[in-house]
mmCIF file of C-alpha atoms in Angstrom:
data_model
loop_
_atom_site.group_PDB
_atom_site.id
_atom_site.type_symbol
_atom_site.label_atom_id
_atom_site.label_comp_id
_atom_site.label_asym_id
_atom_site.label_seq_id
_atom_site.Cartn_x
_atom_site.Cartn_y
_atom_site.Cartn_z
ATOM 1 C CA MET A 1 0.000 0.000 0.000
ATOM 2 C CA LEU A 2 1.323 3.420 -0.919
ATOM 3 C CA ARG A 3 2.033 5.450 2.196
ATOM 4 C CA PHE A 4 3.234 8.942 2.851
ATOM 5 C CA VAL A 5 4.866 10.713 5.741
ATOM 6 C CA ARG A 6 2.789 13.751 6.655
ATOM 7 C CA CYS A 7 5.007 16.719 7.464
ATOM 8 C CA LEU A 8 2.672 19.685 7.213
ATOM 9 C CA PRO A 9 3.625 22.188 9.916
ATOM 10 C CA SER A 10 1.034 24.505 11.422
ATOM 11 C CA ALA A 11 1.299 28.193 10.696
ATOM 12 C CA SER A 12 2.989 28.742 14.059
ATOM 13 C CA ILE A 13 5.523 25.944 13.768
ATOM 14 C CA ARG A 14 8.642 26.137 11.657
ATOM 15 C CA SER A 15 9.873 22.800 10.429
ATOM 16 C CA HIS A 16 13.417 21.963 9.412
ATOM 17 C CA ARG A 17 12.691 18.393 8.470
ATOM 18 C CA ILE A 18 13.243 16.680 5.182
ATOM 19 C CA CYS A 19 10.690 13.910 4.768
ATOM 20 C CA ILE A 20 11.160 11.031 2.387
ATOM 21 C CA SER A 21 8.054 8.984 1.691
ATOM 22 C CA PRO A 22 8.338 5.196 2.077
ATOM 23 C CA ARG A 23 9.282 3.421 -1.124
ATOM 24 C CA THR A 24 6.491 1.842 -3.120
ATOM 25 C CA PRO A 25 6.722 -1.963 -3.496
ATOM 26 C CA PRO A 26 8.510 -2.357 -6.867
ATOM 27 C CA LEU A 27 6.280 -5.087 -8.296
ATOM 28 C CA GLN A 28 3.034 -3.178 -7.960
ATOM 29 C CA SER A 29 1.762 -1.830 -11.253
ATOM 30 C CA LEU A 30 1.134 1.857 -11.807
ATOM 31 C CA ARG A 31 -2.553 1.165 -12.408
ATOM 32 C CA THR A 32 -2.831 -0.672 -9.076
ATOM 33 C CA LEU A 33 -1.201 2.223 -7.272
ATOM 34 C CA GLN A 34 -3.609 4.658 -8.865
ATOM 35 C CA THR A 35 -6.572 2.760 -7.487
ATOM 36 C CA GLN A 36 -5.083 2.743 -3.990
ATOM 37 C CA ALA A 37 -4.182 6.401 -3.740
ATOM 38 C CA LYS A 38 -6.657 9.223 -3.398
ATOM 39 C CA MET A 39 -6.992 10.564 -6.909
ATOM 40 C CA SER A 40 -8.371 13.801 -8.235
ATOM 41 C CA TYR A 41 -11.995 14.916 -8.261
ATOM 42 C CA PRO A 42 -14.427 13.930 -11.055
ATOM 43 C CA PRO A 43 -14.441 15.959 -14.305
ATOM 44 C CA ILE A 44 -16.645 19.058 -14.362
ATOM 45 C CA GLU A 45 -17.609 21.673 -16.932
ATOM 46 C CA PRO A 46 -17.081 25.441 -16.546
ATOM 47 C CA PHE A 47 -20.108 27.621 -15.826
ATOM 48 C CA GLU A 48 -18.405 30.645 -17.392
ATOM 49 C CA THR A 49 -15.850 31.171 -20.161
ATOM 50 C CA GLY A 50 -14.489 34.393 -21.568
ATOM 51 C CA GLN A 51 -11.771 36.326 -23.359
ATOM 52 C CA LEU A 52 -9.527 38.971 -21.805
ATOM 53 C CA LYS A 53 -7.661 41.330 -24.142
ATOM 54 C CA VAL A 54 -4.335 42.103 -22.468
ATOM 55 C CA SER A 55 -2.514 43.917 -25.300
ATOM 56 C CA ASP A 56 -2.924 44.994 -28.905
ATOM 57 C CA ILE A 57 -1.648 41.537 -29.844
ATOM 58 C CA HIS A 58 -2.783 39.072 -27.186
ATOM 59 C CA THR A 59 -6.196 37.908 -25.968
ATOM 60 C CA LEU A 60 -6.397 35.333 -23.170
ATOM 61 C CA TYR A 61 -8.944 32.561 -22.717
ATOM 62 C CA TYR A 62 -10.261 31.989 -19.199
ATOM 63 C CA GLU A 63 -12.906 29.830 -17.562
ATOM 64 C CA ILE A 64 -14.542 29.410 -14.162
ATOM 65 C CA SER A 65 -15.937 26.186 -12.702
ATOM 66 C CA GLY A 66 -16.883 24.723 -9.340
ATOM 67 C CA ASN A 67 -18.737 26.767 -6.719
ATOM 68 C CA LYS A 68 -19.607 30.336 -7.764
ATOM 69 C CA ASP A 69 -19.346 31.402 -4.123
ATOM 70 C CA GLY A 70 -16.414 29.164 -3.288
ATOM 71 C CA ASN A 71 -12.850 29.939 -2.234
ATOM 72 C CA PRO A 72 -11.141 31.398 -5.356
ATOM 73 C CA VAL A 73 -8.204 29.419 -6.739
ATOM 74 C CA VAL A 74 -6.385 30.240 -9.958
ATOM 75 C CA PHE A 75 -4.607 27.483 -11.853
ATOM 76 C CA VAL A 76 -1.463 28.745 -13.545
ATOM 77 C CA HIS A 77 -0.377 26.269 -16.180
ATOM 78 C CA GLY A 78 3.070 25.294 -17.266
ATOM 79 C CA LYS A 79 4.320 24.345 -20.685
ATOM 80 C CA PHE A 80 1.825 21.902 -22.056
ATOM 81 C CA PRO A 81 -0.726 23.394 -24.433
ATOM 82 C CA TYR A 82 -4.427 22.902 -24.058
ATOM 83 C CA LEU A 83 -5.852 19.551 -25.048
ATOM 84 C CA SER A 84 -9.538 19.206 -25.712
ATOM 85 C CA SER A 85 -11.742 16.748 -23.869
ATOM 86 C CA SER A 86 -11.590 14.617 -26.985
ATOM 87 C CA LYS A 87 -8.346 13.283 -25.528
ATOM 88 C CA PRO A 88 -9.558 12.162 -22.087
ATOM 89 C CA ASP A 89 -6.944 9.462 -21.663
ATOM 90 C CA VAL A 90 -3.942 11.727 -22.078
ATOM 91 C CA ASP A 91 -2.408 12.797 -18.771
ATOM 92 C CA TRP A 92 -1.013 16.162 -19.747
ATOM 93 C CA ASP A 93 0.788 18.155 -17.120
ATOM 94 C CA ALA A 94 1.214 21.829 -16.607
ATOM 95 C CA GLY A 95 4.784 22.689 -17.396
ATOM 96 C CA GLY A 96 5.932 26.115 -18.514
ATOM 97 C CA PRO A 97 5.202 29.018 -20.798
ATOM 98 C CA GLY A 98 3.689 27.786 -24.039
ATOM 99 C CA GLY A 99 1.541 25.225 -22.374
ATOM 100 C CA GLY A 100 -2.137 25.651 -21.803
ATOM 101 C CA THR A 101 -4.847 24.430 -19.506
ATOM 102 C CA ASP A 102 -6.430 21.003 -19.778
ATOM 103 C CA VAL A 103 -9.864 19.787 -18.695
ATOM 104 C CA LYS A 104 -8.186 17.650 -16.021
ATOM 105 C CA ASP A 105 -6.700 20.723 -14.366
ATOM 106 C CA ARG A 106 -10.109 21.414 -12.831
ATOM 107 C CA THR A 107 -9.997 18.099 -10.978
ATOM 108 C CA PHE A 108 -7.296 19.012 -8.456
ATOM 109 C CA PHE A 109 -9.917 20.915 -6.478
ATOM 110 C CA ASN A 110 -13.088 20.112 -4.555
ATOM 111 C CA PRO A 111 -15.754 21.696 -6.819
ATOM 112 C CA GLU A 112 -18.097 22.188 -3.873
ATOM 113 C CA LYS A 113 -15.613 24.380 -2.011
ATOM 114 C CA TYR A 114 -13.532 26.072 -4.690
ATOM 115 C CA LYS A 115 -14.290 28.666 -7.335
ATOM 116 C CA ILE A 116 -11.848 27.245 -9.904
ATOM 117 C CA ILE A 117 -10.287 29.730 -12.327
ATOM 118 C CA LEU A 118 -8.234 28.524 -15.301
ATOM 119 C CA PHE A 119 -6.666 30.612 -18.062
ATOM 120 C CA ASP A 120 -4.305 30.110 -20.983
ATOM 121 C CA GLN A 121 -1.188 32.281 -20.987
ATOM 122 C CA ARG A 122 -0.046 34.341 -23.972
ATOM 123 C CA GLY A 123 0.296 32.227 -27.098
ATOM 124 C CA ALA A 124 -0.886 29.066 -25.347
ATOM 125 C CA GLY A 125 -3.992 26.909 -25.527
ATOM 126 C CA LYS A 126 -7.106 28.790 -26.595
ATOM 127 C CA SER A 127 -5.470 32.197 -26.229
ATOM 128 C CA THR A 128 -4.651 34.058 -29.429
ATOM 129 C CA PRO A 129 -2.521 34.367 -31.447
ATOM 130 C CA SER A 130 -1.221 30.832 -30.978
ATOM 131 C CA ALA A 131 2.521 30.290 -30.413
ATOM 132 C CA SER A 132 3.241 34.026 -30.647
ATOM 133 C CA LEU A 133 6.544 35.219 -29.154
ATOM 134 C CA GLU A 134 5.808 38.940 -29.425
ATOM 135 C CA GLU A 135 5.198 40.779 -26.152
ATOM 136 C CA ASN A 136 5.617 37.457 -24.384
ATOM 137 C CA THR A 137 7.879 37.723 -21.329
ATOM 138 C CA THR A 138 7.730 36.770 -17.666
ATOM 139 C CA TRP A 139 6.760 40.295 -16.760
ATOM 140 C CA ASP A 140 3.931 40.341 -19.286
ATOM 141 C CA LEU A 141 2.519 37.153 -17.767
ATOM 142 C CA VAL A 142 2.735 38.514 -14.230
ATOM 143 C CA LYS A 143 0.764 41.587 -15.238
ATOM 144 C CA ASP A 144 -1.780 39.384 -17.031
ATOM 145 C CA ILE A 145 -2.482 37.462 -13.830
ATOM 146 C CA GLU A 146 -3.223 40.720 -12.050
ATOM 147 C CA ARG A 147 -5.435 41.885 -14.918
ATOM 148 C CA LEU A 148 -7.461 38.686 -14.685
ATOM 149 C CA ARG A 149 -7.827 38.982 -10.915
ATOM 150 C CA GLU A 150 -9.070 42.541 -11.236
ATOM 151 C CA LYS A 151 -11.473 41.681 -14.066
ATOM 152 C CA LEU A 152 -13.043 38.903 -12.007
ATOM 153 C CA GLY A 153 -13.262 41.103 -8.919
ATOM 154 C CA VAL A 154 -11.181 38.768 -6.779
ATOM 155 C CA GLU A 155 -9.395 40.427 -3.846
ATOM 156 C CA LYS A 156 -7.242 37.434 -2.965
ATOM 157 C CA TRP A 157 -6.970 33.891 -4.229
ATOM 158 C CA HIS A 158 -5.112 30.635 -3.908
ATOM 159 C CA VAL A 159 -2.653 30.015 -6.718
ATOM 160 C CA PHE A 160 -1.998 26.531 -8.019
ATOM 161 C CA GLY A 161 0.491 25.581 -10.684
ATOM 162 C CA GLY A 162 3.618 23.667 -11.546
ATOM 163 C CA SER A 163 7.013 23.869 -13.113
ATOM 164 C CA TRP A 164 7.497 27.261 -14.729
ATOM 165 C CA VAL A 165 4.655 28.734 -12.726
ATOM 166 C CA GLN A 166 6.835 29.182 -9.676
ATOM 167 C CA SER A 167 8.639 32.018 -11.355
ATOM 168 C CA LEU A 168 5.400 33.869 -11.950
ATOM 169 C CA TYR A 169 4.199 33.506 -8.422
ATOM 170 C CA PHE A 170 7.283 34.906 -6.851
ATOM 171 C CA LEU A 171 6.615 37.995 -8.903
ATOM 172 C CA SER A 172 2.901 38.490 -8.340
ATOM 173 C CA PRO A 173 1.718 40.639 -5.427
ATOM 174 C CA SER A 174 -1.796 39.511 -4.604
ATOM 175 C CA TRP A 175 -1.842 35.810 -3.862
ATOM 176 C CA PHE A 176 -3.490 34.430 -0.802
ATOM 177 C CA SER A 177 -1.986 30.976 -1.129
ATOM 178 C CA LEU A 178 0.198 29.076 -3.546
ATOM 179 C CA ILE A 179 0.662 25.505 -4.744
ATOM 180 C CA VAL A 180 3.267 24.410 -7.257
ATOM 181 C CA HIS A 181 4.634 21.254 -8.863
ATOM 182 C CA PRO A 182 7.213 19.889 -11.437
ATOM 183 C CA GLY A 183 10.460 19.944 -9.667
ATOM 184 C CA PHE A 184 9.175 20.591 -6.235
ATOM 185 C CA HIS A 185 5.765 21.726 -5.128
ATOM 186 C CA ALA A 186 4.450 23.871 -2.370
ATOM 187 C CA PHE A 187 1.446 25.867 -1.347
ATOM 188 C CA VAL A 188 1.856 29.430 -0.224
ATOM 189 C CA SER A 189 -0.563 31.910 1.299
ATOM 190 C CA VAL A 190 -0.096 35.542 0.460
ATOM 191 C CA ARG A 191 -2.550 38.098 1.731
ATOM 192 C CA SER A 192 -3.742 40.864 -0.532
ATOM 193 C CA GLY A 193 -1.430 43.830 -0.218
ATOM 194 C CA ASP A 194 1.717 41.833 0.496
ATOM 195 C CA THR A 195 4.561 42.446 -1.904
ATOM 196 C CA LEU A 196 7.135 39.955 -3.100
ATOM 197 C CA SER A 197 10.541 41.006 -4.318
ATOM 198 C CA MET A 198 12.545 39.458 -7.116
ATOM 199 C CA GLY A 199 15.791 40.797 -5.756
ATOM 200 C CA MET A 200 16.417 44.019 -7.622
ATOM 201 C CA GLU A 201 12.974 45.342 -8.273
ATOM 202 C CA VAL A 202 9.657 45.294 -6.471
ATOM 203 C CA ILE A 203 7.325 42.857 -8.159
ATOM 204 C CA THR A 204 4.304 45.057 -7.721
ATOM 205 C CA HIS A 205 5.704 47.246 -10.481
ATOM 206 C CA PRO A 206 6.797 44.803 -13.202
ATOM 207 C CA ASP A 207 6.094 47.464 -15.806
ATOM 208 C CA LYS A 208 9.085 49.408 -14.489
ATOM 209 C CA LEU A 209 11.435 46.578 -15.368
ATOM 210 C CA ASP A 210 13.303 46.483 -18.644
ATOM 211 C CA PRO A 211 12.648 43.033 -20.255
ATOM 212 C CA SER A 212 15.842 43.392 -22.273
ATOM 213 C CA ARG A 213 17.968 43.382 -19.126
ATOM 214 C CA LYS A 214 18.288 39.658 -18.631
ATOM 215 C CA SER A 215 20.757 40.208 -15.804
ATOM 216 C CA GLN A 216 18.029 41.918 -13.852
ATOM 217 C CA ASP A 217 15.283 39.397 -14.316
ATOM 218 C CA SER A 218 16.453 36.027 -15.516
ATOM 219 C CA CYS A 219 14.592 33.194 -13.903
ATOM 220 C CA HIS A 220 13.287 29.907 -15.142
ATOM 221 C CA SER A 221 9.978 28.433 -14.375
ATOM 222 C CA TRP A 222 8.649 28.897 -10.919
ATOM 223 C CA TYR A 223 5.029 28.200 -9.928
ATOM 224 C CA PHE A 224 4.244 29.482 -6.567
ATOM 225 C CA HIS A 225 0.623 29.226 -5.595
ATOM 226 C CA THR A 226 0.509 26.178 -7.767
ATOM 227 C CA ALA A 227 1.784 22.676 -7.904
ATOM 228 C CA GLU A 228 5.067 20.988 -8.531
ATOM 229 C CA GLU A 229 7.212 23.731 -7.183
ATOM 230 C CA VAL A 230 6.958 25.698 -4.027
ATOM 231 C CA TYR A 231 3.716 27.030 -2.630
ATOM 232 C CA PHE A 232 3.241 29.780 -0.103
ATOM 233 C CA SER A 233 0.642 27.937 1.901
ATOM 234 C CA PRO A 234 1.055 24.303 2.881
ATOM 235 C CA LEU A 235 0.186 22.675 -0.393
ATOM 236 C CA LEU A 236 1.987 20.167 -2.549
ATOM 237 C CA TRP A 237 3.061 19.638 -6.113
ATOM 238 C CA PRO A 238 5.644 17.780 -8.260
ATOM 239 C CA THR A 239 8.665 18.890 -10.187
ATOM 240 C CA SER A 240 8.546 20.161 -13.722
ATOM 241 C CA PRO A 241 10.686 19.562 -16.798
ATOM 242 C CA HIS A 242 11.421 23.240 -16.829
ATOM 243 C CA PRO A 243 13.618 24.528 -14.082
ATOM 244 C CA ASP A 244 10.903 25.924 -11.935
ATOM 245 C CA LEU A 245 13.287 28.309 -10.244
ATOM 246 C CA LEU A 246 14.774 28.983 -13.615
ATOM 247 C CA MET A 247 18.276 27.908 -12.683
ATOM 248 C CA LEU A 248 20.658 27.835 -15.626
ATOM 249 C CA SER A 249 22.233 24.659 -14.270
ATOM 250 C CA GLU A 250 18.840 22.954 -14.619
ATOM 251 C CA LEU A 251 18.532 24.068 -18.214
ATOM 252 C CA ARG A 252 21.977 22.788 -19.013
ATOM 253 C CA PHE A 253 21.246 19.480 -17.294
ATOM 254 C CA PHE A 254 18.034 18.871 -19.210
ATOM 255 C CA TYR A 255 18.729 20.411 -22.594
ATOM 256 C CA GLN A 256 22.499 20.069 -22.944
ATOM 257 C CA ASP A 257 24.261 17.471 -20.816
ATOM 258 C CA GLY A 258 22.772 15.473 -17.959
ATOM 259 C CA ALA A 259 19.430 13.879 -18.711
ATOM 260 C CA SER A 260 21.017 12.671 -21.939
ATOM 261 C CA HIS A 261 22.948 10.077 -19.925
ATOM 262 C CA LEU A 262 19.704 8.594 -18.592
ATOM 263 C CA PHE A 263 17.677 8.668 -21.809
ATOM 264 C CA PRO A 264 20.235 8.108 -24.604
ATOM 265 C CA GLU A 265 17.722 6.791 -27.131
ATOM 266 C CA ALA A 266 15.378 9.760 -26.627
ATOM 267 C CA TRP A 267 18.365 12.094 -26.708
ATOM 268 C CA ASP A 268 19.361 10.879 -30.158
ATOM 269 C CA GLU A 269 15.941 11.886 -31.474
ATOM 270 C CA TYR A 270 16.173 15.242 -29.705
ATOM 271 C CA ILE A 271 19.498 16.228 -31.270
ATOM 272 C CA ALA A 272 18.655 14.866 -34.732
ATOM 273 C CA PRO A 273 17.301 18.153 -36.226
ATOM 274 C CA VAL A 274 20.391 20.094 -35.092
ATOM 275 C CA PRO A 275 23.556 20.120 -37.259
ATOM 276 C CA GLU A 276 26.495 18.512 -35.456
ATOM 277 C CA ASN A 277 28.529 21.722 -35.486
ATOM 278 C CA GLU A 278 25.751 23.558 -33.581
ATOM 279 C CA ARG A 279 25.149 21.035 -30.798
ATOM 280 C CA ASP A 280 27.375 22.792 -28.270
ATOM 281 C CA ASP A 281 24.382 25.028 -27.419
ATOM 282 C CA MET A 282 21.174 23.088 -28.018
ATOM 283 C CA MET A 283 18.776 25.755 -26.767
ATOM 284 C CA LYS A 284 20.308 28.365 -29.050
ATOM 285 C CA ALA A 285 20.315 25.955 -31.985
ATOM 286 C CA TYR A 286 16.663 25.089 -31.400
ATOM 287 C CA HIS A 287 15.773 28.765 -31.147
ATOM 288 C CA LYS A 288 17.162 29.224 -34.640
ATOM 289 C CA LEU A 289 15.107 26.301 -35.952
ATOM 290 C CA LEU A 290 11.899 27.233 -34.121
ATOM 291 C CA THR A 291 11.995 30.792 -35.467
ATOM 292 C CA SER A 292 12.949 29.757 -39.000
ATOM 293 C CA SER A 293 11.028 31.303 -41.895
ATOM 294 C CA ASP A 294 10.439 27.761 -43.154
ATOM 295 C CA GLU A 295 7.346 26.258 -41.523
ATOM 296 C CA ALA A 296 8.450 22.676 -42.142
ATOM 297 C CA THR A 297 11.698 23.361 -40.291
ATOM 298 C CA GLN A 298 9.771 24.836 -37.367
ATOM 299 C CA ILE A 299 7.425 21.863 -37.139
ATOM 300 C CA ARG A 300 10.170 19.254 -37.312
ATOM 301 C CA ALA A 301 12.133 20.999 -34.557
ATOM 302 C CA ALA A 302 9.019 21.562 -32.441
ATOM 303 C CA LYS A 303 8.094 17.890 -32.522
ATOM 304 C CA ALA A 304 11.602 16.785 -31.553
ATOM 305 C CA TRP A 305 11.785 19.324 -28.710
ATOM 306 C CA SER A 306 8.354 18.338 -27.394
ATOM 307 C CA LYS A 307 8.984 14.621 -27.674
ATOM 308 C CA TRP A 308 12.168 14.934 -25.616
ATOM 309 C CA GLU A 309 10.219 16.349 -22.710
ATOM 310 C CA MET A 310 7.329 13.932 -23.091
ATOM 311 C CA ALA A 311 9.761 11.002 -23.046
ATOM 312 C CA THR A 312 11.400 12.107 -19.809
ATOM 313 C CA SER A 313 8.620 13.625 -17.689
ATOM 314 C CA LYS A 314 7.333 10.472 -16.031
ATOM 315 C CA LEU A 315 9.031 7.665 -14.170
ATOM 316 C CA PHE A 316 7.250 5.310 -16.577
ATOM 317 C CA VAL A 317 7.169 6.589 -20.159
ATOM 318 C CA ASP A 318 3.620 7.384 -21.282
ATOM 319 C CA PRO A 319 3.138 6.403 -24.979
ATOM 320 C CA SER A 320 0.164 8.755 -25.302
ATOM 321 C CA LEU A 321 2.390 11.738 -24.533
ATOM 322 C CA LEU A 322 4.849 10.728 -27.224
ATOM 323 C CA HIS A 323 2.006 10.363 -29.704
ATOM 324 C CA HIS A 324 0.589 13.831 -29.073
ATOM 325 C CA ALA A 325 4.039 15.397 -29.249
ATOM 326 C CA GLU A 326 3.702 14.626 -32.963
ATOM 327 C CA GLU A 327 0.707 16.980 -33.331
ATOM 328 C CA ASP A 328 1.679 20.163 -35.158
ATOM 329 C CA LYS A 329 -0.352 22.714 -33.169
ATOM 330 C CA PHE A 330 0.592 21.298 -29.802
ATOM 331 C CA ALA A 331 4.275 20.984 -30.629
ATOM 332 C CA LEU A 332 4.630 24.468 -32.118
ATOM 333 C CA ALA A 333 3.084 26.315 -29.173
ATOM 334 C CA PHE A 334 4.823 24.171 -26.598
ATOM 335 C CA ALA A 335 8.299 24.252 -28.120
ATOM 336 C CA ARG A 336 8.409 27.800 -29.502
ATOM 337 C CA ILE A 337 7.272 29.566 -26.343
ATOM 338 C CA GLU A 338 9.156 27.336 -23.914
ATOM 339 C CA ASN A 339 12.391 27.707 -25.845
ATOM 340 C CA HIS A 340 11.789 31.461 -26.126
ATOM 341 C CA TYR A 341 11.639 31.789 -22.346
ATOM 342 C CA PHE A 342 14.548 29.500 -21.640
ATOM 343 C CA VAL A 343 16.908 30.934 -24.228
ATOM 344 C CA ASN A 344 16.198 34.322 -22.601
ATOM 345 C CA GLU A 345 16.860 32.823 -19.164
ATOM 346 C CA GLY A 346 13.321 33.503 -18.030
ATOM 347 C CA PHE A 347 13.937 37.234 -18.386
ATOM 348 C CA MET A 348 15.539 37.175 -14.940
ATOM 349 C CA ARG A 349 19.029 36.744 -13.593
ATOM 350 C CA ASP A 350 20.230 33.272 -12.655
ATOM 351 C CA GLY A 351 19.208 32.221 -9.150
ATOM 352 C CA GLN A 352 17.169 35.361 -8.536
ATOM 353 C CA LEU A 353 14.341 33.504 -6.858
ATOM 354 C CA LEU A 354 16.696 31.880 -4.348
ATOM 355 C CA GLU A 355 18.181 35.161 -3.166
ATOM 356 C CA LYS A 356 17.652 36.141 0.468
ATOM 357 C CA GLN A 357 15.673 39.270 -0.324
ATOM 358 C CA SER A 358 13.217 37.165 -2.322
ATOM 359 C CA ILE A 359 12.857 34.421 0.284
ATOM 360 C CA ASP A 360 12.502 36.889 3.162
ATOM 361 C CA LYS A 361 9.249 38.101 1.626
ATOM 362 C CA ILE A 362 7.649 34.674 2.056
ATOM 363 C CA ARG A 363 9.614 33.231 4.962
ATOM 364 C CA HIS A 364 6.681 33.665 7.344
ATOM 365 C CA ILE A 365 4.354 31.622 5.131
ATOM 366 C CA PRO A 366 3.958 27.890 5.957
ATOM 367 C CA THR A 367 5.363 26.043 2.948
ATOM 368 C CA VAL A 368 5.564 22.412 1.915
ATOM 369 C CA ILE A 369 7.768 21.351 -0.968
ATOM 370 C CA VAL A 370 7.020 18.093 -2.803
ATOM 371 C CA GLN A 371 9.655 16.816 -5.203
ATOM 372 C CA GLY A 372 9.850 13.749 -7.421
ATOM 373 C CA ARG A 373 13.110 11.939 -6.712
ATOM 374 C CA TYR A 374 13.612 11.030 -10.377
ATOM 375 C CA ASP A 375 12.535 14.310 -11.926
ATOM 376 C CA VAL A 376 15.120 15.051 -14.603
ATOM 377 C CA VAL A 377 13.294 18.101 -15.930
ATOM 378 C CA CYS A 378 13.475 19.898 -12.609
ATOM 379 C CA PRO A 379 16.006 17.919 -10.559
ATOM 380 C CA ALA A 380 15.688 17.584 -6.797
ATOM 381 C CA THR A 381 18.794 19.693 -6.341
ATOM 382 C CA THR A 382 16.741 22.850 -6.873
ATOM 383 C CA ALA A 383 14.157 21.901 -4.275
ATOM 384 C CA TYR A 384 16.997 21.103 -1.896
ATOM 385 C CA ALA A 385 18.655 24.447 -2.636
ATOM 386 C CA LEU A 386 15.391 26.176 -1.821
ATOM 387 C CA LYS A 387 15.110 24.237 1.425
ATOM 388 C CA LYS A 388 18.587 25.401 2.439
ATOM 389 C CA VAL A 389 17.768 29.087 2.017
ATOM 390 C CA PHE A 390 14.205 28.581 3.258
ATOM 391 C CA PRO A 391 14.640 26.210 6.250
ATOM 392 C CA GLU A 392 11.188 27.085 7.575
ATOM 393 C CA ALA A 393 9.695 25.087 4.710
ATOM 394 C CA THR A 394 9.159 21.325 4.792
ATOM 395 C CA LEU A 395 10.606 19.358 1.896
ATOM 396 C CA GLN A 396 8.908 16.100 0.904
ATOM 397 C CA ILE A 397 10.566 13.859 -1.661
ATOM 398 C CA VAL A 398 8.437 11.262 -3.449
ATOM 399 C CA PRO A 399 10.791 8.282 -4.009
ATOM 400 C CA ASP A 400 8.979 6.836 -7.021
ATOM 401 C CA ALA A 401 8.007 9.868 -9.090
ATOM 402 C CA GLY A 402 9.416 11.945 -11.904
ATOM 403 C CA HIS A 403 8.377 15.370 -13.087
ATOM 404 C CA SER A 404 4.664 14.843 -13.689
ATOM 405 C CA SER A 405 2.080 16.129 -11.250
ATOM 406 C CA ARG A 406 -0.150 13.200 -12.186
ATOM 407 C CA GLU A 407 2.134 10.487 -10.950
ATOM 408 C CA THR A 408 0.461 8.730 -8.051
ATOM 409 C CA GLY A 409 2.532 9.945 -5.117
ATOM 410 C CA THR A 410 2.610 13.525 -6.292
ATOM 411 C CA LEU A 411 -1.049 13.695 -7.274
ATOM 412 C CA LYS A 412 -2.160 12.295 -3.939
ATOM 413 C CA LEU A 413 -0.242 14.932 -2.014
ATOM 414 C CA LEU A 414 -1.465 17.731 -4.241
ATOM 415 C CA VAL A 415 -5.118 16.848 -3.778
ATOM 416 C CA GLU A 416 -4.581 16.489 -0.029
ATOM 417 C CA ALA A 417 -3.063 19.958 -0.090
ATOM 418 C CA THR A 418 -5.967 21.581 -1.902
ATOM 419 C CA ASP A 419 -8.361 19.840 0.478
ATOM 420 C CA LYS A 420 -6.422 21.201 3.436
ATOM 421 C CA PHE A 421 -6.676 24.767 2.208
ATOM 422 C CA ALA A 422 -10.196 24.670 0.879
ATOM 423 C CA ASP A 423 -11.568 26.551 3.892
ATOM 424 C CA ILE A 424 -8.750 29.066 4.318
#
């Protein structure tokens, strides 16, 4: 039976423990484990959908489901683009910029207690124009989240997300709580009016930052108030294929030299579109291909980039993910936008989110970090680094999970987390 060590400290208790969940019996099948663990809530349909124009170029899709009078929670997606309900058996995960929301993202929350808000970021999912890189930076996305909150008349909300989302949450000023995944996950509570600092600038004024100054704002993918990274309130989430804290070492490990030693056959397919003399900087080489004037070149590169992540995101490779990585629309949005953010170092300086001035802004918030031991997209080293500078947080490592938030151990903890904070 799959068991977990519960290490959720109360708001008044600061924990310095690192908890490692008991290992799952190796001969049990993944399907058996899924029936034993508490899974997500049943599928539901939104009671409201809409469009929010955020610039002369971009219009965002958003939807609301669950309880109209419930506790507001906003789901901030990662990399994976939106997949329609016509693909109910595909376990897509939120990853980083370029992704979109999925119908299953509504099921992390109790629909009787939560007012569930989902939206597709610039260029992703149902937002338009698809796969656009113009006016698409970390700071643009942070401002979009605030625009959506104001449009919906929400004073404070819980934020849930994974992977890349962590970066956005550290920068947004009005979260009540946070849950993140891919890499490590946590749930954070931020009261309206609190401000979070990214080190050099105050996040409440992202418009005052110069997006061209990568040294000032280069981060990776960080989903606070979401899953799979760190959350401000005690919530859980898994690790993401995109360095949630946008550490350059993570990018190098996954896209250049590291994960390649564990997945050599998938790596060969990943490097295939890139000429041998350009493979010393794979992200830069892919950026050239993904922004090529030749559409066929873009599509071929996008599929290879997407397939690499799909092949490495779960402890057990999911064939359905590999299949959908071959779909043109999905691959283009996913690969183009993700690569755009990573080649620009998240539009933040390396390690910015781990700096003392950033952590001090959230140090008082009870935080639980959930990390997949075998996450190669967002390795456990980042979660551990966060724990070292944020000792008040509790770090939980799932011994038999990778990067996906839908792997049994991670999913179970995430749903438990949202249940715990449903009445806050």
